[in-house]
Short mmCIF file of C-alpha atoms in Angstrom, two decimals:
data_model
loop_
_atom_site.label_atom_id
_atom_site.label_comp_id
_atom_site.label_asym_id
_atom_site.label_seq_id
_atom_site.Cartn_x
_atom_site.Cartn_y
_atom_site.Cartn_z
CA UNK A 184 13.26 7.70 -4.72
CA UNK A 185 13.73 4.54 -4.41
CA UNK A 186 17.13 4.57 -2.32
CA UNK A 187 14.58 7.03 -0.12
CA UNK A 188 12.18 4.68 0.30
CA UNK A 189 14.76 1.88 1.85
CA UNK A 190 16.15 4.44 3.99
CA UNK A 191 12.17 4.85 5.16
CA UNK A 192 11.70 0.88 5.39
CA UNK A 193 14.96 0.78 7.47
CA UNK A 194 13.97 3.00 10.23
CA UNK A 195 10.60 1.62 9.88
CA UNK A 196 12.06 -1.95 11.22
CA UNK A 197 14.38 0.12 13.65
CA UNK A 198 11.30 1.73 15.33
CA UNK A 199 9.09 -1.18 15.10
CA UNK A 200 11.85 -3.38 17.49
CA UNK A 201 12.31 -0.89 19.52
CA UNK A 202 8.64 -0.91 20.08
CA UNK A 203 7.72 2.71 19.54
CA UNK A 204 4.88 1.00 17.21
CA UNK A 205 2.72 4.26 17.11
CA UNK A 206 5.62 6.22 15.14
CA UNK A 207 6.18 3.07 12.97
CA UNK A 208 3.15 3.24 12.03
CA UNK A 209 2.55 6.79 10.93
CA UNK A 210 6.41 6.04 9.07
CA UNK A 211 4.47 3.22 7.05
CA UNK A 212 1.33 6.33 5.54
CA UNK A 213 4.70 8.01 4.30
CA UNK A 214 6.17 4.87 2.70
CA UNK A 215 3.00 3.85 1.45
CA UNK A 216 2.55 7.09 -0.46
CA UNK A 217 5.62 7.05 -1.84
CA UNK A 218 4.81 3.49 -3.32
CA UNK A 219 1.92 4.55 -4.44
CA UNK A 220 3.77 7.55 -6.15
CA UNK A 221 6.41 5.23 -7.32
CA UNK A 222 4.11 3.20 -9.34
CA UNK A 223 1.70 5.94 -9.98
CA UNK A 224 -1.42 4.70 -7.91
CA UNK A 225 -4.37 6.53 -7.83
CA UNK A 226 -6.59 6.96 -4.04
CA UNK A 227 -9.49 6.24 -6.29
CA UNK A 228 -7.50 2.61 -7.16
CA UNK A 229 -6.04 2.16 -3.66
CA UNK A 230 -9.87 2.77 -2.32
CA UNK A 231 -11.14 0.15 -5.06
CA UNK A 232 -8.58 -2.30 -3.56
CA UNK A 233 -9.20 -1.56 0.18
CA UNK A 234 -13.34 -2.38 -1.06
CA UNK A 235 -12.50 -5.37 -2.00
CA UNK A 236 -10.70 -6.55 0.80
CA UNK A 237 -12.95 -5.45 2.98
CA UNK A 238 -16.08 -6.84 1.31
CA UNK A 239 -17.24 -10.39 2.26
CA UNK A 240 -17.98 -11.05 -0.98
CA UNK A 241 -16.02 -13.37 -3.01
CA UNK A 242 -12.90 -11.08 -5.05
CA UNK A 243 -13.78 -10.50 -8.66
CA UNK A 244 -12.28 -8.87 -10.65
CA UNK A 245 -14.96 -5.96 -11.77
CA UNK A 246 -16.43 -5.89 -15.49
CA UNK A 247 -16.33 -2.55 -16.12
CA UNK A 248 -12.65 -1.47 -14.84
CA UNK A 249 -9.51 -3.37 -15.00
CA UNK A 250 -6.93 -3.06 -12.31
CA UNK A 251 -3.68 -2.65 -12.69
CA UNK A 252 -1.52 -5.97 -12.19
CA UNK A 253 0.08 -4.73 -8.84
CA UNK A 254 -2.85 -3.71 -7.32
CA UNK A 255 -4.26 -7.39 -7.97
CA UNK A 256 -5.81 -8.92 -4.65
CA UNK A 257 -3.78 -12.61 -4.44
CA UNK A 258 -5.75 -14.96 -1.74
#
């Protein structure tokens, strides 16, 4: 999977300077699922993260639920 996903990043890069942008971009909702397969993210955590980045609250970590190390927001 992994050797997959570099072959993904690669033509990622290839697309994005050859400005075809749109396709990059749908190429980086594939890699991004396999990332999140890879280290076995939930949507529910990836959603938790994307609230808190989009909040304009100060981050905190919440009380009741711990997330995992990668998924830490780093300002």
């Amino acid at each position: 999977m992994l050797a997959l996903l570099a072959t993904l990043e690669e033509c990622q890069a290839f697309l994005t300077d050859r400005a075809n942008t749109e396709t990059a971009r749908l190429l980086s909702l594939a890699i991004l699922e396999l990332r999140m397969e890879l280290h076995r993210v939930t949507d529910s955590e990836l959603k938790a993260l994307c609230d808190m980045i989009a909040s304009d609250e100060p981050v905190q970590e919440p009380t009741t639920r711990q997330l995992p190390p990668y998924l830490r927001l780093i300002k």
